[in-house]
Coordinates of C-alpha atoms in Angstrom, one line a residue:
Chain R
X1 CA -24.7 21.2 -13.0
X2 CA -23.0 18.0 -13.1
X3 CA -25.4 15.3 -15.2
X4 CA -22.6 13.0 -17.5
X5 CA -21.0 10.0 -15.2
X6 CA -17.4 9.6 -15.8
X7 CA -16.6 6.7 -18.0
X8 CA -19.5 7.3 -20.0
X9 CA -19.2 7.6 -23.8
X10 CA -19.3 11.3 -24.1
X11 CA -16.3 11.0 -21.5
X12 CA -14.0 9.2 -24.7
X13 CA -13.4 12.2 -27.1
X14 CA -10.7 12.2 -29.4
X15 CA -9.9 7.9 -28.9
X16 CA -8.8 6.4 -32.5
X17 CA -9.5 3.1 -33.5
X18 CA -8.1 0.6 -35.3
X19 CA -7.7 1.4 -39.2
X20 CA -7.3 -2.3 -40.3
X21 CA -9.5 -5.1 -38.9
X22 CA -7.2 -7.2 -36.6
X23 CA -8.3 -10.9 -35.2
X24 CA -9.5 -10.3 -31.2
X25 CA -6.8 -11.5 -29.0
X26 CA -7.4 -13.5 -26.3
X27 CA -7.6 -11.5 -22.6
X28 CA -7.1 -12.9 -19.2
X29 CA -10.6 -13.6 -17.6
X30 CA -11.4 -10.9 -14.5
X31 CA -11.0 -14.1 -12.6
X32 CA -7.7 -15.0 -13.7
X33 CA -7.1 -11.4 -13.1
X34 CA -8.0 -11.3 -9.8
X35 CA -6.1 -14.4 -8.8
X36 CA -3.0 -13.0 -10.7
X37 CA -3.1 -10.0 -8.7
X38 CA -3.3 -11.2 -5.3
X39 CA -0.4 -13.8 -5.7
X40 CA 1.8 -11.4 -6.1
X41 CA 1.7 -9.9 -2.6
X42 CA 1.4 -10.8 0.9
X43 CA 0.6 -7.1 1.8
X44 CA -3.4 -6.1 2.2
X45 CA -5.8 -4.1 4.0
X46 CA -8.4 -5.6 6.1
X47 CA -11.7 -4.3 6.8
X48 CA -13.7 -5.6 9.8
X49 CA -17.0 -4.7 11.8
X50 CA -16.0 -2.4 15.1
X51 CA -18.2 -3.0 18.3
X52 CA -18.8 0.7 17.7
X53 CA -20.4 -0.3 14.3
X54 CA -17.8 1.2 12.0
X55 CA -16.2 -0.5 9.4
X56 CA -12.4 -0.6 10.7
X57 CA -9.7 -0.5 8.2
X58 CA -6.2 -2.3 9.0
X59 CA -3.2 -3.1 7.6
X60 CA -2.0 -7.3 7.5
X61 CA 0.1 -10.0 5.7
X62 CA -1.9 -12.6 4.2
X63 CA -0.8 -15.7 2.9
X64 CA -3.3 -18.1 0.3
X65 CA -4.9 -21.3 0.5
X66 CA -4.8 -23.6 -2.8
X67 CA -7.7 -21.8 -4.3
X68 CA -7.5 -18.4 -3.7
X69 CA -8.7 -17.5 0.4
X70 CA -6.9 -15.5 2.0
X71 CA -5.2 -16.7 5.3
X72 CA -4.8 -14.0 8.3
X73 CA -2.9 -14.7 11.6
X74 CA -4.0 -11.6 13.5
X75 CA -3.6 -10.7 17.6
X76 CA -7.0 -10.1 19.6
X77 CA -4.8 -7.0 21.1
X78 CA -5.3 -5.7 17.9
X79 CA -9.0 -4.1 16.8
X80 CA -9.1 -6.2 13.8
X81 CA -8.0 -9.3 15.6
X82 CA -11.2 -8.8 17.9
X83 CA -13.8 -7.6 15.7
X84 CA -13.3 -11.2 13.8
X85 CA -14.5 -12.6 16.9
X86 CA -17.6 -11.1 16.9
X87 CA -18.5 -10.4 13.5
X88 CA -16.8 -13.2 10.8
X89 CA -18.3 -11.2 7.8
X90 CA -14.9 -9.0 6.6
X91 CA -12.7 -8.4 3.3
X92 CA -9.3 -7.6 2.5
X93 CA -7.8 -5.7 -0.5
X94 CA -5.1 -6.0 -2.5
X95 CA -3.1 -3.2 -4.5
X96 CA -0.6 -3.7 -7.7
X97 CA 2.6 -2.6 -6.9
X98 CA 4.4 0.0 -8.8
X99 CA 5.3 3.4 -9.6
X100 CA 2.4 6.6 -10.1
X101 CA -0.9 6.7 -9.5
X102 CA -1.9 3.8 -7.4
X103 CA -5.7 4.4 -8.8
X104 CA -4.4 3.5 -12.4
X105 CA -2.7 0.5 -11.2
X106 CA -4.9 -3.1 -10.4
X107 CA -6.3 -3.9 -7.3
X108 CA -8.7 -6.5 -6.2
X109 CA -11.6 -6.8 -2.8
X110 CA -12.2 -10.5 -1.7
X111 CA -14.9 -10.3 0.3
X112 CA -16.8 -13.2 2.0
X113 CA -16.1 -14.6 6.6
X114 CA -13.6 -15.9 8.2
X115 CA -13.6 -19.2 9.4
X116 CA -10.7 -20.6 11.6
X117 CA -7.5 -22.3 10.0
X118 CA -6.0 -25.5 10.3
X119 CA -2.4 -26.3 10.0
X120 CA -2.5 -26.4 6.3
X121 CA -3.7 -22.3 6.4
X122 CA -0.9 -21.4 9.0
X123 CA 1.9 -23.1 6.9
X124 CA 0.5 -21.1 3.9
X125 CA 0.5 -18.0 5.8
X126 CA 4.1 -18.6 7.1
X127 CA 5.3 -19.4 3.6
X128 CA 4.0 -16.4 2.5
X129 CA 5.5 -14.1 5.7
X130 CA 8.3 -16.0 6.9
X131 CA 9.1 -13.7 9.2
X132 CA 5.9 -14.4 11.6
X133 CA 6.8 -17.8 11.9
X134 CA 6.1 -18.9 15.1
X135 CA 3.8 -15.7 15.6
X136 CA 0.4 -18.5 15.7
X137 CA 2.3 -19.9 19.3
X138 CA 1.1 -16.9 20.8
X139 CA -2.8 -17.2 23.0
X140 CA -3.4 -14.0 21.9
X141 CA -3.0 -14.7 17.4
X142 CA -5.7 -16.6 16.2
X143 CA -5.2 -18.2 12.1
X144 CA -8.0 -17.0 10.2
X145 CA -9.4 -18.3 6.4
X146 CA -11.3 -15.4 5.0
X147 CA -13.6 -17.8 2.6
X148 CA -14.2 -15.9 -0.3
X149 CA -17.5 -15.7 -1.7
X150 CA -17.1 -12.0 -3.7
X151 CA -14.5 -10.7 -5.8
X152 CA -14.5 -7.3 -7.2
X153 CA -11.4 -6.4 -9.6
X154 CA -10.0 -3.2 -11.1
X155 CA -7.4 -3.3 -13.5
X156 CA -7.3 0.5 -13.8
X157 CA -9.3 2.8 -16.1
X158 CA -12.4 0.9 -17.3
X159 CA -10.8 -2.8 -16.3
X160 CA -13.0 -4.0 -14.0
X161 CA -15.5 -7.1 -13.8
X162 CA -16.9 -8.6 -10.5
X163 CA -15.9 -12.4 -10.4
X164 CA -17.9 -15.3 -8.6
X165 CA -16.0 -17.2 -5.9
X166 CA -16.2 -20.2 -7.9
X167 CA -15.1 -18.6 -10.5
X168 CA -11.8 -17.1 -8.5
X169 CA -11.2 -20.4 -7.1
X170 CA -11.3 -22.3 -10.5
X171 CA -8.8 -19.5 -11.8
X172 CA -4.7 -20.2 -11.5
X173 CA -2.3 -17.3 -11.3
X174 CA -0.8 -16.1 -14.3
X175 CA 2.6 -17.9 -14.1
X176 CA 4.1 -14.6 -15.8
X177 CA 2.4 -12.3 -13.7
X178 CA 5.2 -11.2 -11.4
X179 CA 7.4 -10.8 -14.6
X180 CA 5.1 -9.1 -16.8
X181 CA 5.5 -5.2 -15.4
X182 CA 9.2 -5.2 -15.6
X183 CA 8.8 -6.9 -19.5
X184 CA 6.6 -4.4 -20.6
X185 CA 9.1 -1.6 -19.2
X186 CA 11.9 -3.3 -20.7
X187 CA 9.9 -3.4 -24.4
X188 CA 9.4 0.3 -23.6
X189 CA 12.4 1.7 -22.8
X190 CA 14.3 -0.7 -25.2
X191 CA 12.4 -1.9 -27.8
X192 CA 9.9 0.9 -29.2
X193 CA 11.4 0.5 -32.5
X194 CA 9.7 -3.1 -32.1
X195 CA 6.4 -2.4 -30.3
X196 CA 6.1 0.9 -33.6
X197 CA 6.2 -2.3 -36.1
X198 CA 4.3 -4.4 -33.9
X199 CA 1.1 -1.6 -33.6
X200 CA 1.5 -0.6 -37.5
X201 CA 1.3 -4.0 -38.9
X202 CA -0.2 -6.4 -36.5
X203 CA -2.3 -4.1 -34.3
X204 CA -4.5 -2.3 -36.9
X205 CA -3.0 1.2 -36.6
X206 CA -0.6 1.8 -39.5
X207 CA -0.7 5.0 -39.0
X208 CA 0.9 4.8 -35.2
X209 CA 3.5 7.6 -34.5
X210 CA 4.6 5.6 -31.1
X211 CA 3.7 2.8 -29.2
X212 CA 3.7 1.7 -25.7
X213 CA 3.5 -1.7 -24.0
X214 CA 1.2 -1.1 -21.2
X215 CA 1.1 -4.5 -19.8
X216 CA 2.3 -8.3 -21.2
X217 CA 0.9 -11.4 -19.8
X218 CA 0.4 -15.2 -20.7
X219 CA -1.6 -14.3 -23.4
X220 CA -0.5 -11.3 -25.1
X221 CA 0.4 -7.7 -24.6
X222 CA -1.4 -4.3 -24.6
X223 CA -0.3 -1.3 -26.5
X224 CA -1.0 2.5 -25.9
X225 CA -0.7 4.3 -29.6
X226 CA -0.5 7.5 -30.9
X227 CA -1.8 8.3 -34.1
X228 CA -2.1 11.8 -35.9
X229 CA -5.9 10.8 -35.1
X230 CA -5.8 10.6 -31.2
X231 CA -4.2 8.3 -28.8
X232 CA -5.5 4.5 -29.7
X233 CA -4.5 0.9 -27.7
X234 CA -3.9 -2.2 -28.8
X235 CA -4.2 -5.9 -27.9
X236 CA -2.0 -8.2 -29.9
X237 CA -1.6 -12.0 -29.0
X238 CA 1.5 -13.9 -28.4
X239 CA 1.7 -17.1 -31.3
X240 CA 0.7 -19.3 -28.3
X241 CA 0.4 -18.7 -24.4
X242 CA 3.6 -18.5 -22.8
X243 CA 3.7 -21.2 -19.7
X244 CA 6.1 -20.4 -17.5
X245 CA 7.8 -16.9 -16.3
X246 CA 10.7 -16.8 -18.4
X247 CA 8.8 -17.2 -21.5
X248 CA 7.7 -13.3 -21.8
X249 CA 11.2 -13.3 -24.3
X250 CA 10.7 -15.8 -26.7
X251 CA 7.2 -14.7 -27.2
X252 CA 8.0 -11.1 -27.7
X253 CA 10.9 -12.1 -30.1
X254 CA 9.0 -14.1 -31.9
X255 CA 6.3 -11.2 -32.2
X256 CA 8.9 -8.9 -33.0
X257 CA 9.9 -11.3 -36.0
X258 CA 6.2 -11.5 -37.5
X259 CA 6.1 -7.6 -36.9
X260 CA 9.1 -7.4 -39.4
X261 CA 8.0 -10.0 -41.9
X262 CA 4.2 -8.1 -42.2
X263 CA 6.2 -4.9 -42.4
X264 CA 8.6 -6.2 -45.3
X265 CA 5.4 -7.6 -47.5
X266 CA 3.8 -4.4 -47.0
X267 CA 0.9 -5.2 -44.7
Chain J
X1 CA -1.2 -25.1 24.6
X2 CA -0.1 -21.5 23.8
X3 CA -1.0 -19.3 26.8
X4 CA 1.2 -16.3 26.6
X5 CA 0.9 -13.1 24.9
X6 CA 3.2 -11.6 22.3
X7 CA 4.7 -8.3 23.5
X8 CA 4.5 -9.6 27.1
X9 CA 7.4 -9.1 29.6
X10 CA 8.7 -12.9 29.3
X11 CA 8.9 -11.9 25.4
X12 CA 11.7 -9.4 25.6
X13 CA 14.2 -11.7 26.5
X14 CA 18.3 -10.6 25.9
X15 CA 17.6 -7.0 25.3
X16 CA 20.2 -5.1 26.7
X17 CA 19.3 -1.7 29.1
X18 CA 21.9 1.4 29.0
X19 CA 24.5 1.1 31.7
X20 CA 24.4 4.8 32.2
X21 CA 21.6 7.1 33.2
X22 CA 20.7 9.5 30.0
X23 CA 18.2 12.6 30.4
X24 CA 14.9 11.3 28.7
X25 CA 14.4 12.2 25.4
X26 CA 11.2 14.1 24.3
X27 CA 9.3 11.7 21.6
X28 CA 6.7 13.2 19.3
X29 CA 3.5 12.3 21.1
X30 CA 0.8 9.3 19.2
X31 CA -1.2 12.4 18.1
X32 CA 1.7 13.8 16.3
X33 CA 2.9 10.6 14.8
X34 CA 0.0 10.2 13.3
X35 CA -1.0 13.6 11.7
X36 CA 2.8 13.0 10.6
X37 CA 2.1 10.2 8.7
X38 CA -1.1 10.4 7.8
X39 CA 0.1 14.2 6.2
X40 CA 2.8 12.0 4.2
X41 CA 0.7 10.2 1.8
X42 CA -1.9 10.6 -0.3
X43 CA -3.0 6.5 -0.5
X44 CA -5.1 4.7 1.9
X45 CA -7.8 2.0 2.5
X46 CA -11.5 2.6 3.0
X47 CA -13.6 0.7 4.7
X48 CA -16.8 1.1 4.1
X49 CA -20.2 -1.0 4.9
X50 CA -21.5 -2.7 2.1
X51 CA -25.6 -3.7 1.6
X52 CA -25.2 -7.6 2.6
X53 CA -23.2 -6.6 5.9
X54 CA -19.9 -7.0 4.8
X55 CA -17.5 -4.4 5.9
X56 CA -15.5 -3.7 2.8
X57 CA -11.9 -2.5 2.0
X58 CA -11.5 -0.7 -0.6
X59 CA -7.9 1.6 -2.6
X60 CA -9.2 5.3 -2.3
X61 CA -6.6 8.6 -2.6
X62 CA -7.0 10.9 -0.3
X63 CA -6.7 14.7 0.6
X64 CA -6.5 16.5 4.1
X65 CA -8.8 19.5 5.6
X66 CA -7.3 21.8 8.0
X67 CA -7.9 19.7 10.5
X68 CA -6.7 16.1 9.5
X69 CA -10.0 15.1 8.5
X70 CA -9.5 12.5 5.4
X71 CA -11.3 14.3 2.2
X72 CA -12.5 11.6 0.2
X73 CA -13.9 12.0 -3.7
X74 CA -15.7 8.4 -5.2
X75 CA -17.8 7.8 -7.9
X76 CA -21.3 5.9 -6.8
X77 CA -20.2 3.3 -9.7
X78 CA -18.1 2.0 -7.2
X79 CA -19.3 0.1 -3.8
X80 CA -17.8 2.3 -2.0
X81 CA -19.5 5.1 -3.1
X82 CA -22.7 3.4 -2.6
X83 CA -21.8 2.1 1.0
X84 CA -20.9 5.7 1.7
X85 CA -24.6 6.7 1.0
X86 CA -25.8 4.3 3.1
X87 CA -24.0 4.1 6.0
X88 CA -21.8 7.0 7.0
X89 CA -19.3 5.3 9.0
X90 CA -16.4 4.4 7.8
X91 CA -12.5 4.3 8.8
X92 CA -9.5 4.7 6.3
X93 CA -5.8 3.2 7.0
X94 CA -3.3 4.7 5.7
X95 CA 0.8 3.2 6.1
X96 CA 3.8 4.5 6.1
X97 CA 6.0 3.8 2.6
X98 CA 9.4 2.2 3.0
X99 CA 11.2 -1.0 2.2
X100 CA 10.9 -4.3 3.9
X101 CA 7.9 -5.9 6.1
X102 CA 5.3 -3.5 6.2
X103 CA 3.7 -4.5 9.4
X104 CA 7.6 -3.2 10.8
X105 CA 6.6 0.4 9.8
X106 CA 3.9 3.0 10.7
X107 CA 0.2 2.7 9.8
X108 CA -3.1 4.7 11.5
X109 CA -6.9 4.1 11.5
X110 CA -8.9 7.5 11.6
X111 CA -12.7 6.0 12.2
X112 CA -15.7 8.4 12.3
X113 CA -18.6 9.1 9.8
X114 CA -18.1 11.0 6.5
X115 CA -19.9 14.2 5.6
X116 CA -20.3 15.8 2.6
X117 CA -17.2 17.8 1.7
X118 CA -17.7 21.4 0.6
X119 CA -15.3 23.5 -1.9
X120 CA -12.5 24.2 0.5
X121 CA -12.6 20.2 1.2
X122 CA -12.3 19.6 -2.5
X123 CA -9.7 22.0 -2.8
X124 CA -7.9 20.4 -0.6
X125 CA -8.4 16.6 -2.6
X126 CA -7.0 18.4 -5.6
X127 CA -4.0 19.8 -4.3
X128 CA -3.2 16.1 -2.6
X129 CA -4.4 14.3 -5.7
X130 CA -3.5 16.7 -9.2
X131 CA -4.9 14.0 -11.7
X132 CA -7.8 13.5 -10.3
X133 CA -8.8 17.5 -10.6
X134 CA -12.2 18.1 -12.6
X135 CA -13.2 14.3 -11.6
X136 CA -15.7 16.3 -9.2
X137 CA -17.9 17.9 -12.0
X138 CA -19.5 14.3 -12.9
X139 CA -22.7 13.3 -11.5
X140 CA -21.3 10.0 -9.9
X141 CA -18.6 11.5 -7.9
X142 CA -19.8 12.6 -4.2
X143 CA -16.9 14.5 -2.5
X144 CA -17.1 13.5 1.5
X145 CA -15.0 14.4 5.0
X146 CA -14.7 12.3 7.0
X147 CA -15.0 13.2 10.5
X148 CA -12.6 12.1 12.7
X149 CA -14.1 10.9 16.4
X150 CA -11.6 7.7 17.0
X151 CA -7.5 7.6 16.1
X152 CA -5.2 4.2 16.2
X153 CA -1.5 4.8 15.6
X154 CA 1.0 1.9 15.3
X155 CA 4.3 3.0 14.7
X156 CA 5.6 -0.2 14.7
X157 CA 6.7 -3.0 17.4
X158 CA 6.0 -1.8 20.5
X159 CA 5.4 1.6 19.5
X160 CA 1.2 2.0 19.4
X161 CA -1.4 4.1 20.9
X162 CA -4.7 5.4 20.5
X163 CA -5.3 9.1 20.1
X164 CA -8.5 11.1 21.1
X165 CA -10.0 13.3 18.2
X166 CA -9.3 16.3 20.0
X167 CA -5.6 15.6 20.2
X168 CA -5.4 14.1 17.1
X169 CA -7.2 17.8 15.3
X170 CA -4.7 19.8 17.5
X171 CA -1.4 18.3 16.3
X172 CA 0.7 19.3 14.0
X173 CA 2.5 17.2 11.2
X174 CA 6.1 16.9 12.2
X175 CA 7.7 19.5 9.6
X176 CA 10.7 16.9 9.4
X177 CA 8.3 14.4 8.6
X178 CA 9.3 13.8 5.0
X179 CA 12.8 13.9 5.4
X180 CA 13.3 11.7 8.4
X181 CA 13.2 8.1 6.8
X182 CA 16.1 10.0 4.1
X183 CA 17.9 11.0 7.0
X184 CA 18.1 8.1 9.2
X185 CA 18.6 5.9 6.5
X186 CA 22.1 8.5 5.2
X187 CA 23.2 7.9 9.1
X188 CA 23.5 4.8 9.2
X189 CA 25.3 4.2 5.7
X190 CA 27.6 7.3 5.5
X191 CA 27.6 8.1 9.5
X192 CA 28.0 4.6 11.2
X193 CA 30.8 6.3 13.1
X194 CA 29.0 8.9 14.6
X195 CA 26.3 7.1 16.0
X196 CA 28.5 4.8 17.4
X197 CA 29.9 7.2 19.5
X198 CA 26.1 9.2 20.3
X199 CA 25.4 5.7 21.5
X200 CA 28.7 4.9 23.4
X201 CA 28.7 8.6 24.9
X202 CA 25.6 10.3 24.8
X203 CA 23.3 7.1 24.5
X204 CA 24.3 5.3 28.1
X205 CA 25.4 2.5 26.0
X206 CA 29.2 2.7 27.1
X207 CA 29.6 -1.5 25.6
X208 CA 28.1 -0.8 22.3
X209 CA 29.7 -2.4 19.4
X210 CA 27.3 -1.2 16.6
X211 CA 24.7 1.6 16.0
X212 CA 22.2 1.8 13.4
X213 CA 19.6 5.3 13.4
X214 CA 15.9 3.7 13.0
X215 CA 14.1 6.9 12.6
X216 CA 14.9 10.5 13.3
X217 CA 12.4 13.2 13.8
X218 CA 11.7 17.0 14.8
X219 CA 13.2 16.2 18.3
X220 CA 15.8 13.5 18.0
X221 CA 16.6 10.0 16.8
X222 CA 16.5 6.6 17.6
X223 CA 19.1 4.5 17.7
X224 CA 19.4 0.5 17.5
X225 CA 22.4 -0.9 19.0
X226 CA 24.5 -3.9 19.5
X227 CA 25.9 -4.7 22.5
X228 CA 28.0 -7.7 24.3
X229 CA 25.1 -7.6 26.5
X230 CA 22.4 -8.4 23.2
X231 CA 20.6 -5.7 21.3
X232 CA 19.7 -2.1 22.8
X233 CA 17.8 0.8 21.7
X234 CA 18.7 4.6 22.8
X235 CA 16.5 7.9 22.0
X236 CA 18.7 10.7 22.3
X237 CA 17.3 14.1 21.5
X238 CA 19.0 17.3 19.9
X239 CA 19.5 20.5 20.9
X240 CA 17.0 22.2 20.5
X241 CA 13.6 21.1 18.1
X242 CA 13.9 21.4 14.6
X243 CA 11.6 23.1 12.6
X244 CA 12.0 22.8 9.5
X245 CA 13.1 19.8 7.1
X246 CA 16.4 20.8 5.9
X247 CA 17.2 21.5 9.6
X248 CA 18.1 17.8 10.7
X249 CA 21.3 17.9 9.3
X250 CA 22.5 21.0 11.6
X251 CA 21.1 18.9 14.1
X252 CA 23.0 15.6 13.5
X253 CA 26.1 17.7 13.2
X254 CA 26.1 19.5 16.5
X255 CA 24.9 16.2 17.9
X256 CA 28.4 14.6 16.3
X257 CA 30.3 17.1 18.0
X258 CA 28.9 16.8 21.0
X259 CA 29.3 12.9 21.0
X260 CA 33.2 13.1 19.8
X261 CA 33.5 16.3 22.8
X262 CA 31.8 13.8 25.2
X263 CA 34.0 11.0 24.2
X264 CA 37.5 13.1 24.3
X265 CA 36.5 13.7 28.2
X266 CA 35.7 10.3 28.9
X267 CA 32.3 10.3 29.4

């Protein structure tokens, strides 16, 4: 009979930790997450109230107002564009893009009701989906503002944290976020030579046999280990936050360098 | 003040009809479309009802029964798989992969109630979804069916229909179903001649100037073509069925020759 819950701590066998006490480095907050993820897509799914009483799932664009709602320009001859109508209470999702299991990837719900937009939601929305400009002109598209009042984000095995909506709104995007998944490729695939000293000397595993960079964003980068004790993961910090997209290089340089000096003096 | 409808009559301005009669073309019918799609991917939205009212949207993975019917396994750590215990309706979405605007592609809504899934049902979430196998044996995780009663297929613009349950149950996935975007795509980059002359000769579009294929399938393809006139579309079916996936290329071969016969006898 089935009694454990997944996740739990009997579920994490065979994990090794850190060897050497490392200083904590600095995460993204869930909400900074959540914000992060959804600005980098204009793709979601929509989930509405059916006259029927089911819960109606749909596919749309969406677009973003300054802090975060989600803008919708959807047709009443569509169910979706209907059911708004008569029930404002909805939520979109948003999935991370990328290659494998879509379940290990982020994703983030923003739930809350729609309200209708003004100009300033439509020009988001068409910004965002340039090719439904002019779509709005239409009787039968109305501009919707889903205002957010719960946020629920995954970041993939246990990453997850529910978010306020004054917390999302206060939140900006990660201005590396669209870079950061084809950096920590790049570090994979090129640079494991780098990421090995990086884990041994900075991330508290001198005993790592490879290293991985799972993910790299303003703050830092994540590192999956192996050790002859068990797969580990580290979290190492950049010297400061990076500010702007381009600024994943420097930073991992830079890392790199310290890397090689703590190797050199034996630490 | 906006007062027509997209997709209305007055909206399909410069599209060009065939100058020639063709025999119609057999098209896979909505049911089929969408047991072909929905067979072609293992990813899809929930949505589910959540406690305050709010219909939620949620990333799930999916296997199929027999039937069609989505199989769905979620942990009650999630909402969810809460909601789910709650309130059994529920719809999932599930779109078609590709490049470019995804509202331009394929997408279905299969609403109903779930129920819970038995062995075979869980079977058949394992073989879809490989990593996810043992995730069953923990005391969170409910495996549920859910129960087709309502079907919306939107292949794309202009292209939408709703299916009955009963139709939808009694269709069968296109076998081509995987291979068709491959195909259609291979046409039009290493074959632009040979559609030209399907269109010109076997398409009623005598004036075309270019041909693209948009999609092929068990029965034919689709073309999109340019004309003096403006733009044109032309079905044009093949021999006979295919029925299997590595069949379309036979069938886009005798197609060929019967497009270059028709065009060495005028037609």
């Amino acid at each position: 009979m089935a009694t454990q819950s997944h996740g739990s701590p009997e579920d994490q066998s065979a994990y090794a930790e850190p060897l050497r006490d490392v200083a904590p480095a600095p995460r993204r907050s869930a909400a900074e997450e959540a914000r992060t993820l959804v600005a980098q897509t204009t793709t979601a799914s929509l989930a509405t109230l059916s006259e029927d009483g089911t819960p109606w799932s749909s596919l749309v664009r969406i677009g973003l107002t300054a802090t975060g709602d989600p803008v919708l320009v959807v047709s009443t001859m569509a169910e979706h564009g209907r059911n708004l109508h008569r029930e404002a209470k909805a939520s979109v999702c948003v999935g991370e893009e990328g290659e494998g299991d879509p379940l290990d990837r982020g994703r983030v719900t923003l739930a809350g009701a729609v309200v209708p937009g003004d100009d300033a939601a439509l020009r988001a929305y068409e910004d965002a989906v340039p090719t439904a400009r002019g779509m709005a002109k239409y009787a039968d598209f109305d501009v919707w503002v889903l205002r957010v009042d719960r946020v629920r984000w995954v970041g993939g095995f246990a990453r997850m944290d529910s978010v306020t909506a004054a917390d999302y709104a206060a939140a900006a995007p990660d201005p590396t976020g669209a870079a950061g998944p084809g950096a920590a490729r790049h570090m994979t695939e090129d640079h494991a030579d780098a990421l090995l000293l990086m884990a041994r000397h900075l991330g508290g595993f001198p005993d790592a046999e490879t290293a991985r960079c799972l993910r790299c964003d303003r703050l830092g980068l994540d590192l999956a280990v192996t050790t002859p004790r068990g797969p580990g993961s580290a979290r190492i910090a950049w010297a400061q936050p990076v500010t702007q997209a381009g600024g994943l290089r420097a930073a991992a340089v830079e890392l790199t360098q310290r890397a090689r000096a703590a190797a050199g003096s034996g630490a």
